[in-house]
mmCIF file of C-alpha atoms in Angstrom:
data_model
loop_
_atom_site.group_PDB
_atom_site.id
_atom_site.type_symbol
_atom_site.label_atom_id
_atom_site.label_comp_id
_atom_site.label_asym_id
_atom_site.label_seq_id
_atom_site.Cartn_x
_atom_site.Cartn_y
_atom_site.Cartn_z
ATOM 1 C CA LEU A 1 0.866 -31.080 60.092
ATOM 2 C CA LYS A 2 -2.637 -30.651 58.699
ATOM 3 C CA TYR A 3 -3.934 -27.714 60.759
ATOM 4 C CA ARG A 4 -2.701 -25.430 63.505
ATOM 5 C CA LEU A 5 -5.787 -24.129 65.325
ATOM 6 C CA SER A 6 -4.879 -21.081 67.384
ATOM 7 C CA GLU A 7 -8.021 -19.234 68.456
ATOM 8 C CA HIS A 8 -7.532 -19.881 72.168
ATOM 9 C CA ASP A 9 -5.587 -17.171 74.010
ATOM 10 C CA TYR A 10 -4.716 -19.278 77.057
ATOM 11 C CA ALA A 11 -4.247 -22.952 77.938
ATOM 12 C CA ILE A 12 -6.503 -25.626 76.466
ATOM 13 C CA ALA A 13 -8.039 -27.794 79.182
ATOM 14 C CA CYS A 14 -9.544 -30.673 77.161
ATOM 15 C CA LEU A 15 -10.385 -31.926 73.656
ATOM 16 C CA ASP A 16 -12.603 -34.535 72.052
ATOM 17 C CA PHE A 17 -13.491 -35.754 68.550
ATOM 18 C CA SER A 18 -17.043 -36.573 67.542
ATOM 19 C CA GLN A 19 -17.836 -40.240 66.908
ATOM 20 C CA ASP A 20 -17.607 -39.712 63.114
ATOM 21 C CA ASP A 21 -14.447 -37.549 63.393
ATOM 22 C CA ARG A 22 -16.252 -34.730 61.579
ATOM 23 C CA LEU A 23 -15.985 -32.318 64.516
ATOM 24 C CA LEU A 24 -13.453 -31.457 67.219
ATOM 25 C CA VAL A 25 -14.377 -29.597 70.399
ATOM 26 C CA SER A 26 -11.740 -27.682 72.381
ATOM 27 C CA CYS A 27 -12.293 -26.185 75.826
ATOM 28 C CA GLY A 28 -10.022 -23.449 77.132
ATOM 29 C CA SER A 29 -8.941 -22.866 80.698
ATOM 30 C CA ALA A 30 -10.804 -20.665 83.163
ATOM 31 C CA ALA A 31 -8.617 -17.773 81.994
ATOM 32 C CA ASP A 32 -9.490 -18.419 78.344
ATOM 33 C CA LYS A 33 -13.265 -18.700 78.959
ATOM 34 C CA ARG A 34 -13.993 -20.028 75.474
ATOM 35 C CA MET A 35 -14.976 -23.253 73.785
ATOM 36 C CA PHE A 36 -14.730 -23.925 70.037
ATOM 37 C CA VAL A 37 -16.159 -26.585 67.776
ATOM 38 C CA TRP A 38 -14.042 -27.163 64.652
ATOM 39 C CA ASP A 39 -14.737 -28.760 61.275
ATOM 40 C CA THR A 40 -11.935 -31.326 60.870
ATOM 41 C CA ALA A 41 -12.302 -31.394 57.058
ATOM 42 C CA THR A 42 -11.614 -27.678 56.618
ATOM 43 C CA GLY A 43 -10.131 -26.458 59.915
ATOM 44 C CA TYR A 44 -12.857 -23.794 60.123
ATOM 45 C CA ILE A 45 -14.750 -22.886 63.281
ATOM 46 C CA VAL A 46 -18.270 -24.315 63.372
ATOM 47 C CA SER A 47 -19.231 -22.616 66.631
ATOM 48 C CA SER A 48 -17.680 -20.365 69.297
ATOM 49 C CA ILE A 49 -19.236 -20.756 72.732
ATOM 50 C CA PRO A 50 -18.664 -19.209 76.182
ATOM 51 C CA LEU A 51 -17.040 -21.841 78.381
ATOM 52 C CA SER A 52 -19.406 -23.676 80.728
ATOM 53 C CA PRO A 53 -18.722 -24.747 83.415
ATOM 54 C CA GLU A 54 -16.222 -21.958 84.033
ATOM 55 C CA ASN A 55 -13.507 -24.440 85.007
ATOM 56 C CA THR A 56 -14.216 -27.273 82.550
ATOM 57 C CA LEU A 57 -12.268 -30.461 83.333
ATOM 58 C CA GLN A 58 -13.495 -32.830 80.615
ATOM 59 C CA VAL A 59 -15.592 -32.800 77.446
ATOM 60 C CA ARG A 60 -17.112 -35.826 75.672
ATOM 61 C CA PHE A 61 -19.117 -36.196 72.471
ATOM 62 C CA GLY A 62 -22.105 -38.509 72.806
ATOM 63 C CA GLY A 63 -23.461 -39.248 69.361
ATOM 64 C CA PHE A 64 -26.554 -37.408 68.168
ATOM 65 C CA VAL A 65 -29.537 -35.850 69.880
ATOM 66 C CA LYS A 66 -32.483 -38.259 69.747
ATOM 67 C CA ASP A 67 -36.039 -37.452 68.675
ATOM 68 C CA ILE A 68 -39.128 -38.499 70.631
ATOM 69 C CA LYS A 69 -38.937 -42.013 69.152
ATOM 70 C CA GLY A 70 -35.271 -42.436 70.051
ATOM 71 C CA ARG A 71 -33.951 -41.951 66.512
ATOM 72 C CA ASN A 72 -30.856 -39.909 65.662
ATOM 73 C CA THR A 73 -31.367 -36.337 64.519
ATOM 74 C CA ASP A 74 -28.718 -34.314 62.654
ATOM 75 C CA ARG A 75 -27.673 -32.456 65.828
ATOM 76 C CA TYR A 76 -24.569 -33.559 67.730
ATOM 77 C CA GLN A 77 -24.591 -33.794 71.522
ATOM 78 C CA PHE A 78 -21.677 -33.459 73.914
ATOM 79 C CA SER A 79 -21.181 -32.915 77.620
ATOM 80 C CA THR A 80 -18.839 -30.904 79.855
ATOM 81 C CA ILE A 81 -18.113 -31.162 83.580
ATOM 82 C CA GLY A 82 -16.522 -28.927 86.221
ATOM 83 C CA ASN A 83 -17.359 -26.790 89.273
ATOM 84 C CA LYS A 84 -19.871 -29.427 90.465
ATOM 85 C CA GLN A 85 -21.847 -28.991 87.248
ATOM 86 C CA LEU A 86 -22.812 -31.273 84.372
ATOM 87 C CA VAL A 87 -23.733 -29.420 81.182
ATOM 88 C CA MET A 88 -25.310 -30.969 78.065
ATOM 89 C CA TRP A 89 -24.904 -29.339 74.658
ATOM 90 C CA ALA A 90 -26.793 -29.822 71.377
ATOM 91 C CA LEU A 91 -25.077 -28.500 68.220
ATOM 92 C CA ASP A 92 -26.445 -27.907 64.733
ATOM 93 C CA PRO A 93 -23.346 -28.326 62.508
ATOM 94 C CA GLN A 94 -24.941 -26.448 59.611
ATOM 95 C CA THR A 95 -25.740 -23.203 61.441
ATOM 96 C CA GLY A 96 -23.397 -23.472 64.446
ATOM 97 C CA SER A 97 -26.277 -22.850 66.846
ATOM 98 C CA VAL A 98 -25.910 -24.472 70.252
ATOM 99 C CA ASP A 99 -28.418 -25.291 73.000
ATOM 100 C CA ARG A 100 -27.084 -25.498 76.570
ATOM 101 C CA ASP A 101 -28.733 -27.425 79.388
ATOM 102 C CA VAL A 102 -27.350 -27.586 82.944
ATOM 103 C CA ILE A 103 -28.475 -30.886 84.469
ATOM 104 C CA ASN A 104 -30.352 -30.506 87.743
ATOM 105 C CA THR A 105 -29.424 -33.235 90.246
ATOM 106 C CA GLY A 106 -31.551 -31.979 93.118
ATOM 107 C CA SER A 107 -30.070 -32.669 96.533
ATOM 108 C CA VAL A 108 -27.257 -34.825 95.107
ATOM 109 C CA VAL A 109 -24.244 -32.496 94.807
ATOM 110 C CA ARG A 110 -21.002 -33.933 93.456
ATOM 111 C CA ASP A 111 -17.691 -32.663 92.112
ATOM 112 C CA TYR A 112 -17.384 -34.450 88.742
ATOM 113 C CA ILE A 113 -13.924 -35.403 87.445
ATOM 114 C CA SER A 114 -14.593 -38.019 84.713
ATOM 115 C CA LEU A 115 -17.375 -38.856 82.273
ATOM 116 C CA LYS A 116 -18.289 -41.329 79.554
ATOM 117 C CA PHE A 117 -21.377 -42.098 77.439
ATOM 118 C CA SER A 118 -22.718 -45.651 77.165
ATOM 119 C CA PRO A 119 -21.722 -47.253 73.855
ATOM 120 C CA THR A 120 -25.176 -48.212 72.519
ATOM 121 C CA MET A 121 -27.134 -45.206 71.246
ATOM 122 C CA GLU A 122 -25.662 -43.154 74.116
ATOM 123 C CA ARG A 123 -28.693 -43.889 76.303
ATOM 124 C CA LEU A 124 -26.735 -43.274 79.519
ATOM 125 C CA LEU A 125 -24.040 -40.915 80.752
ATOM 126 C CA TYR A 126 -21.702 -41.893 83.596
ATOM 127 C CA CYS A 127 -19.890 -39.273 85.685
ATOM 128 C CA GLY A 128 -17.155 -40.108 88.204
ATOM 129 C CA THR A 129 -16.808 -37.904 91.278
ATOM 130 C CA THR A 130 -14.251 -36.926 93.896
ATOM 131 C CA SER A 131 -16.470 -38.651 96.490
ATOM 132 C CA GLY A 132 -15.488 -42.094 95.200
ATOM 133 C CA ASP A 133 -18.786 -42.848 93.475
ATOM 134 C CA PHE A 134 -20.195 -42.418 89.988
ATOM 135 C CA CYS A 135 -23.551 -41.015 88.884
ATOM 136 C CA THR A 136 -25.693 -42.445 86.096
ATOM 137 C CA PHE A 137 -27.827 -40.100 83.997
ATOM 138 C CA GLN A 138 -30.578 -41.092 81.572
ATOM 139 C CA MET A 139 -30.187 -39.059 78.387
ATOM 140 C CA LYS A 140 -33.823 -39.319 77.307
ATOM 141 C CA ASN A 141 -35.029 -37.227 80.241
ATOM 142 C CA LYS A 142 -31.641 -35.780 81.296
ATOM 143 C CA MET A 143 -32.158 -36.990 84.841
ATOM 144 C CA LEU A 144 -30.054 -38.670 87.534
ATOM 145 C CA ILE A 145 -31.134 -42.300 87.977
ATOM 146 C CA GLY A 146 -28.437 -43.747 90.243
ATOM 147 C CA VAL A 147 -25.332 -43.230 92.400
ATOM 148 C CA GLN A 148 -22.902 -46.113 92.976
ATOM 149 C CA SER A 149 -20.067 -46.093 95.538
ATOM 150 C CA VAL A 150 -16.800 -47.578 94.292
ATOM 151 C CA CYS A 151 -13.590 -46.533 96.031
ATOM 152 C CA SER A 152 -11.709 -43.869 97.931
ATOM 153 C CA ARG A 153 -9.835 -40.875 96.431
ATOM 154 C CA GLY A 154 -12.325 -40.353 93.624
ATOM 155 C CA VAL A 155 -13.458 -42.114 90.459
ATOM 156 C CA THR A 156 -10.773 -41.010 88.008
ATOM 157 C CA ALA A 157 -11.569 -43.114 84.909
ATOM 158 C CA LEU A 158 -14.610 -44.755 83.320
ATOM 159 C CA GLN A 159 -14.992 -47.209 80.427
ATOM 160 C CA PRO A 160 -18.384 -48.754 79.624
ATOM 161 C CA LEU A 161 -18.073 -52.168 77.955
ATOM 162 C CA SER A 162 -21.779 -52.269 77.091
ATOM 163 C CA ASP A 163 -25.041 -50.985 78.524
ATOM 164 C CA GLU A 164 -24.816 -53.866 81.015
ATOM 165 C CA GLN A 165 -21.169 -53.533 82.132
ATOM 166 C CA ILE A 166 -18.847 -50.681 83.068
ATOM 167 C CA LEU A 167 -15.215 -50.503 84.184
ATOM 168 C CA VAL A 168 -14.422 -47.963 86.891
ATOM 169 C CA GLY A 169 -10.934 -46.793 87.900
ATOM 170 C CA GLY A 170 -10.270 -45.234 91.287
ATOM 171 C CA GLY A 171 -7.759 -42.834 92.753
ATOM 172 C CA ASP A 172 -6.796 -45.558 95.228
ATOM 173 C CA GLY A 173 -5.673 -47.869 92.397
ATOM 174 C CA LYS A 174 -8.791 -50.044 92.397
ATOM 175 C CA LEU A 175 -10.132 -51.128 88.998
ATOM 176 C CA THR A 176 -13.655 -52.552 89.224
ATOM 177 C CA LEU A 177 -16.039 -54.180 86.762
ATOM 178 C CA PHE A 178 -19.736 -53.619 87.493
ATOM 179 C CA ASP A 179 -22.699 -55.511 86.073
ATOM 180 C CA ALA A 180 -25.607 -53.104 85.522
ATOM 181 C CA ASP A 181 -29.352 -53.661 85.532
ATOM 182 C CA VAL A 182 -31.050 -50.339 84.719
ATOM 183 C CA ASN A 183 -29.825 -48.187 87.634
ATOM 184 C CA ARG A 184 -28.624 -51.025 89.899
ATOM 185 C CA PHE A 185 -24.967 -52.079 89.915
ATOM 186 C CA GLU A 186 -23.256 -55.170 91.269
ATOM 187 C CA GLU A 187 -19.485 -55.584 91.539
ATOM 188 C CA ALA A 188 -18.389 -58.487 89.328
ATOM 189 C CA ARG A 189 -14.619 -58.382 89.911
ATOM 190 C CA SER A 190 -11.837 -55.979 90.846
ATOM 191 C CA ILE A 191 -8.064 -55.653 90.901
ATOM 192 C CA ARG A 192 -5.638 -53.335 92.698
ATOM 193 C CA LEU A 193 -3.111 -51.507 90.516
ATOM 194 C CA ASN A 194 0.005 -49.543 91.455
ATOM 195 C CA GLY A 195 -1.117 -45.901 91.520
ATOM 196 C CA ALA A 196 -4.310 -43.987 90.771
ATOM 197 C CA VAL A 197 -6.025 -45.196 87.591
ATOM 198 C CA LYS A 198 -5.958 -42.246 85.168
ATOM 199 C CA SER A 199 -7.031 -43.840 81.893
ATOM 200 C CA ILE A 200 -8.815 -46.980 80.658
ATOM 201 C CA SER A 201 -8.915 -48.031 76.999
ATOM 202 C CA LEU A 202 -10.819 -51.008 75.576
ATOM 203 C CA SER A 203 -9.508 -53.096 72.673
ATOM 204 C CA ALA A 204 -11.625 -53.242 69.513
ATOM 205 C CA ASP A 205 -12.693 -56.833 70.220
ATOM 206 C CA GLY A 206 -13.416 -56.100 73.898
ATOM 207 C CA VAL A 207 -11.081 -58.885 75.076
ATOM 208 C CA GLU A 208 -8.455 -56.686 76.756
ATOM 209 C CA ILE A 209 -8.062 -53.268 78.300
ATOM 210 C CA LEU A 210 -5.114 -50.966 78.879
ATOM 211 C CA ALA A 211 -5.060 -49.158 82.212
ATOM 212 C CA ALA A 212 -2.580 -46.368 82.990
ATOM 213 C CA THR A 213 -1.763 -45.040 86.470
ATOM 214 C CA ASP A 214 -0.231 -41.855 87.823
ATOM 215 C CA LEU A 215 2.849 -43.763 89.037
ATOM 216 C CA GLY A 216 3.887 -44.490 85.457
ATOM 217 C CA PHE A 217 2.516 -48.026 85.096
ATOM 218 C CA LEU A 218 0.682 -49.301 82.016
ATOM 219 C CA TYR A 219 -1.225 -52.563 82.543
ATOM 220 C CA ARG A 220 -2.658 -55.017 80.033
ATOM 221 C CA ILE A 221 -5.717 -56.693 81.582
ATOM 222 C CA ARG A 222 -7.989 -59.450 80.274
ATOM 223 C CA THR A 223 -11.643 -58.485 80.751
ATOM 224 C CA ALA A 224 -12.860 -62.075 81.236
ATOM 225 C CA ASP A 225 -10.901 -62.783 84.443
ATOM 226 C CA PHE A 226 -8.854 -59.601 85.161
ATOM 227 C CA ALA A 227 -5.555 -61.418 84.627
ATOM 228 C CA ALA A 228 -3.049 -58.535 84.483
ATOM 229 C CA MET A 229 0.499 -57.942 83.333
ATOM 230 C CA VAL A 230 2.680 -54.836 83.459
ATOM 231 C CA LEU A 231 3.128 -53.746 79.855
ATOM 232 C CA SER A 232 5.512 -50.912 80.708
ATOM 233 C CA GLU A 233 6.485 -48.540 83.480
ATOM 234 C CA ASN A 234 8.271 -45.216 83.646
ATOM 235 C CA HIS A 235 9.473 -42.556 86.011
ATOM 236 C CA THR A 236 6.932 -39.803 86.587
ATOM 237 C CA SER A 237 9.412 -36.986 87.325
ATOM 238 C CA PRO A 238 12.787 -35.859 85.910
ATOM 239 C CA VAL A 239 15.601 -38.429 85.858
ATOM 240 C CA LEU A 240 18.692 -37.197 87.714
ATOM 241 C CA ALA A 241 21.101 -40.084 87.149
ATOM 242 C CA GLY A 242 21.553 -43.046 84.845
ATOM 243 C CA LEU A 243 24.375 -45.481 84.162
ATOM 244 C CA TYR A 244 25.507 -48.822 82.824
ATOM 245 C CA PRO A 245 27.800 -50.826 85.137
ATOM 246 C CA ASP A 246 31.344 -51.451 83.916
ATOM 247 C CA GLY A 247 31.414 -54.104 81.214
ATOM 248 C CA VAL A 248 27.639 -54.446 81.076
ATOM 249 C CA SER A 249 25.505 -53.409 78.100
ATOM 250 C CA ASP A 250 22.171 -55.175 78.714
ATOM 251 C CA LYS A 251 21.346 -53.649 82.123
ATOM 252 C CA TYR A 252 21.210 -50.043 83.300
ATOM 253 C CA GLY A 253 19.927 -48.024 86.229
ATOM 254 C CA SER A 254 18.165 -44.684 86.748
ATOM 255 C CA ALA A 255 17.308 -42.405 89.677
ATOM 256 C CA SER A 256 14.460 -39.916 89.572
ATOM 257 C CA VAL A 257 12.872 -37.016 91.410
ATOM 258 C CA ASP A 258 9.819 -39.266 91.850
ATOM 259 C CA GLY A 259 11.781 -40.955 94.680
ATOM 260 C CA THR A 260 12.563 -44.231 92.932
ATOM 261 C CA ILE A 261 15.631 -46.026 91.648
ATOM 262 C CA ARG A 262 14.907 -48.464 88.850
ATOM 263 C CA LEU A 263 17.107 -51.139 87.289
ATOM 264 C CA TRP A 264 16.179 -51.920 83.692
ATOM 265 C CA ASP A 265 16.683 -54.849 81.342
ATOM 266 C CA ALA A 266 17.737 -53.249 78.042
ATOM 267 C CA SER A 267 16.478 -56.194 75.981
ATOM 268 C CA ASP A 268 12.809 -55.388 76.634
ATOM 269 C CA TYR A 269 12.975 -52.250 78.844
ATOM 270 C CA SER A 270 11.339 -54.038 81.755
ATOM 271 C CA VAL A 271 12.162 -53.099 85.356
ATOM 272 C CA TYR A 272 13.672 -55.902 87.417
ATOM 273 C CA ALA A 273 14.377 -53.911 90.605
ATOM 274 C CA ARG A 274 12.681 -50.873 92.113
ATOM 275 C CA CYS A 275 14.180 -49.202 95.208
ATOM 276 C CA THR A 276 12.468 -46.552 97.328
ATOM 277 C CA ALA A 277 12.898 -44.825 100.689
ATOM 278 C CA SER A 278 9.814 -43.720 102.600
ATOM 279 C CA SER A 279 11.401 -40.538 103.946
ATOM 280 C CA GLY A 280 14.603 -40.160 101.953
ATOM 281 C CA GLY A 281 13.398 -37.589 99.475
ATOM 282 C CA THR A 282 15.162 -37.758 96.104
ATOM 283 C CA PRO A 283 17.901 -40.216 95.070
ATOM 284 C CA LEU A 284 20.753 -38.196 93.552
ATOM 285 C CA CYS A 285 23.162 -40.889 92.338
ATOM 286 C CA LEU A 286 23.635 -44.634 92.125
ATOM 287 C CA ALA A 287 26.053 -47.446 91.374
ATOM 288 C CA PHE A 288 25.114 -51.108 91.168
ATOM 289 C CA THR A 289 26.236 -54.682 90.537
ATOM 290 C CA GLU A 290 24.321 -57.902 89.983
ATOM 291 C CA GLU A 291 23.730 -58.126 93.740
ATOM 292 C CA ILE A 292 23.529 -54.623 95.281
ATOM 293 C CA VAL A 293 22.546 -51.033 94.548
ATOM 294 C CA ALA A 294 24.485 -48.262 96.320
ATOM 295 C CA SER A 295 22.648 -44.928 96.242
ATOM 296 C CA GLY A 296 23.115 -41.387 97.546
ATOM 297 C CA TRP A 297 20.090 -39.380 98.680
ATOM 298 C CA GLU A 298 19.275 -35.750 99.295
ATOM 299 C CA ASP A 299 18.760 -36.386 103.023
ATOM 300 C CA GLY A 300 22.518 -37.077 103.276
ATOM 301 C CA LYS A 301 22.229 -40.844 103.636
ATOM 302 C CA LEU A 302 23.927 -43.626 101.724
ATOM 303 C CA ARG A 303 21.508 -46.507 101.192
ATOM 304 C CA VAL A 304 22.388 -49.950 99.864
ATOM 305 C CA TYR A 305 19.702 -52.308 98.497
ATOM 306 C CA ARG A 306 19.617 -55.965 97.480
ATOM 307 C CA VAL A 307 18.879 -56.291 93.742
ATOM 308 C CA GLU A 308 17.000 -59.584 94.052
ATOM 309 C CA ASN A 309 14.030 -58.187 96.021
ATOM 310 C CA SER A 310 14.774 -54.411 96.272
ATOM 311 C CA GLU A 311 15.159 -54.798 100.032
ATOM 312 C CA LEU A 312 17.093 -52.134 101.968
ATOM 313 C CA LEU A 313 20.212 -53.825 103.387
ATOM 314 C CA TRP A 314 21.870 -51.030 105.331
ATOM 315 C CA THR A 315 22.152 -47.264 105.654
ATOM 316 C CA ILE A 316 24.896 -44.798 106.604
ATOM 317 C CA ASP A 317 23.273 -41.778 108.246
ATOM 318 C CA ASN A 318 24.768 -38.305 107.762
ATOM 319 C CA ALA A 319 27.202 -39.474 105.113
ATOM 320 C CA HIS A 320 27.226 -35.901 103.737
ATOM 321 C CA ARG A 321 25.478 -32.725 104.789
ATOM 322 C CA GLY A 322 23.190 -31.380 102.077
ATOM 323 C CA GLY A 323 22.999 -34.666 100.206
ATOM 324 C CA VAL A 324 25.120 -37.428 98.676
ATOM 325 C CA THR A 325 25.751 -36.291 95.101
ATOM 326 C CA ALA A 326 28.160 -38.959 93.814
ATOM 327 C CA VAL A 327 28.871 -42.610 94.536
ATOM 328 C CA CYS A 328 31.136 -45.244 92.972
ATOM 329 C CA LEU A 329 32.258 -48.799 93.694
ATOM 330 C CA SER A 330 35.859 -49.991 93.689
ATOM 331 C CA LYS A 331 36.864 -52.521 91.052
ATOM 332 C CA ASN A 332 37.223 -55.289 93.649
ATOM 333 C CA LEU A 333 33.794 -54.319 95.076
ATOM 334 C CA LYS A 334 35.186 -53.978 98.615
ATOM 335 C CA PHE A 335 34.902 -50.196 98.927
ATOM 336 C CA ILE A 336 32.360 -47.465 98.273
ATOM 337 C CA CYS A 337 33.400 -43.852 97.659
ATOM 338 C CA THR A 338 30.921 -40.970 98.010
ATOM 339 C CA GLY A 339 30.909 -37.241 97.303
ATOM 340 C CA GLY A 340 28.712 -34.620 98.912
ATOM 341 C CA MET A 341 27.021 -31.306 98.249
ATOM 342 C CA GLU A 342 29.576 -29.361 100.301
ATOM 343 C CA GLY A 343 32.663 -30.582 98.408
ATOM 344 C CA GLU A 344 33.578 -33.514 100.668
#
């Protein structure tokens, strides 16, 4: 542990390092109402600033403030979003003085939820919105130059590849690559992922990206053709049950509050079966073989699935009032025994 920075009195909403790692900015929650810029070499506070917007969702450093000829000055710039506001900041690291500028977007009102600067000289700033589009701002004049529709359920992640291309992740699971020409965008290719895209990260050589979703999936995607593979997946809520079948050490199963039952291959931790019930609530227990999965659910039903394709084979309604809390298979695999919430 190098430093423990503890000036905030309430929760910290977001953090970001400057491009040279010299500075760290931390934004508190609406209850905290403060924002700090830290010197990473010493752990000292460079500047203490009232939080703006009041409910800041994200903060991003964007290189240095440019002079009239487009050259870097010694002042850092960063941006914050929240409460339908986009705020630009200019910081002098020597004195700690900060200039604040709320960007005026005229009649275009959006609720911003993601932001990213363009990679080359930070000429542009992209902001994703809950409306399913993203706004492009020109940093030279701090003005809105374009709005591009993308998806439903909001633009939740952004990753510019260059000043001519940007990756956009949507709350509906759509990942889209756009070709850009000034303020005009054209969709080059897209792919549908399992869950809302929450994060996009580009490899150093630009050949691949990692995309993470809110359903616990991490994808490895080739930028040239969007060929995708599941790198890993996880439950997104507490795990209530887990077991190895008798005599088996390379396969195991788990049941989670997220409403899924997963069967795992222990050799590489990949999931080879995923069982769900649209209205069953939470799976409370499971037992499985190479062919079937027997599971007890909080709605009182016993559900049995085929391992090969995760298909529901059959259901016993009202097996137990209050939920099926235990299930086991007989050694000859001809019987299933269940236990319930009420002691049956």
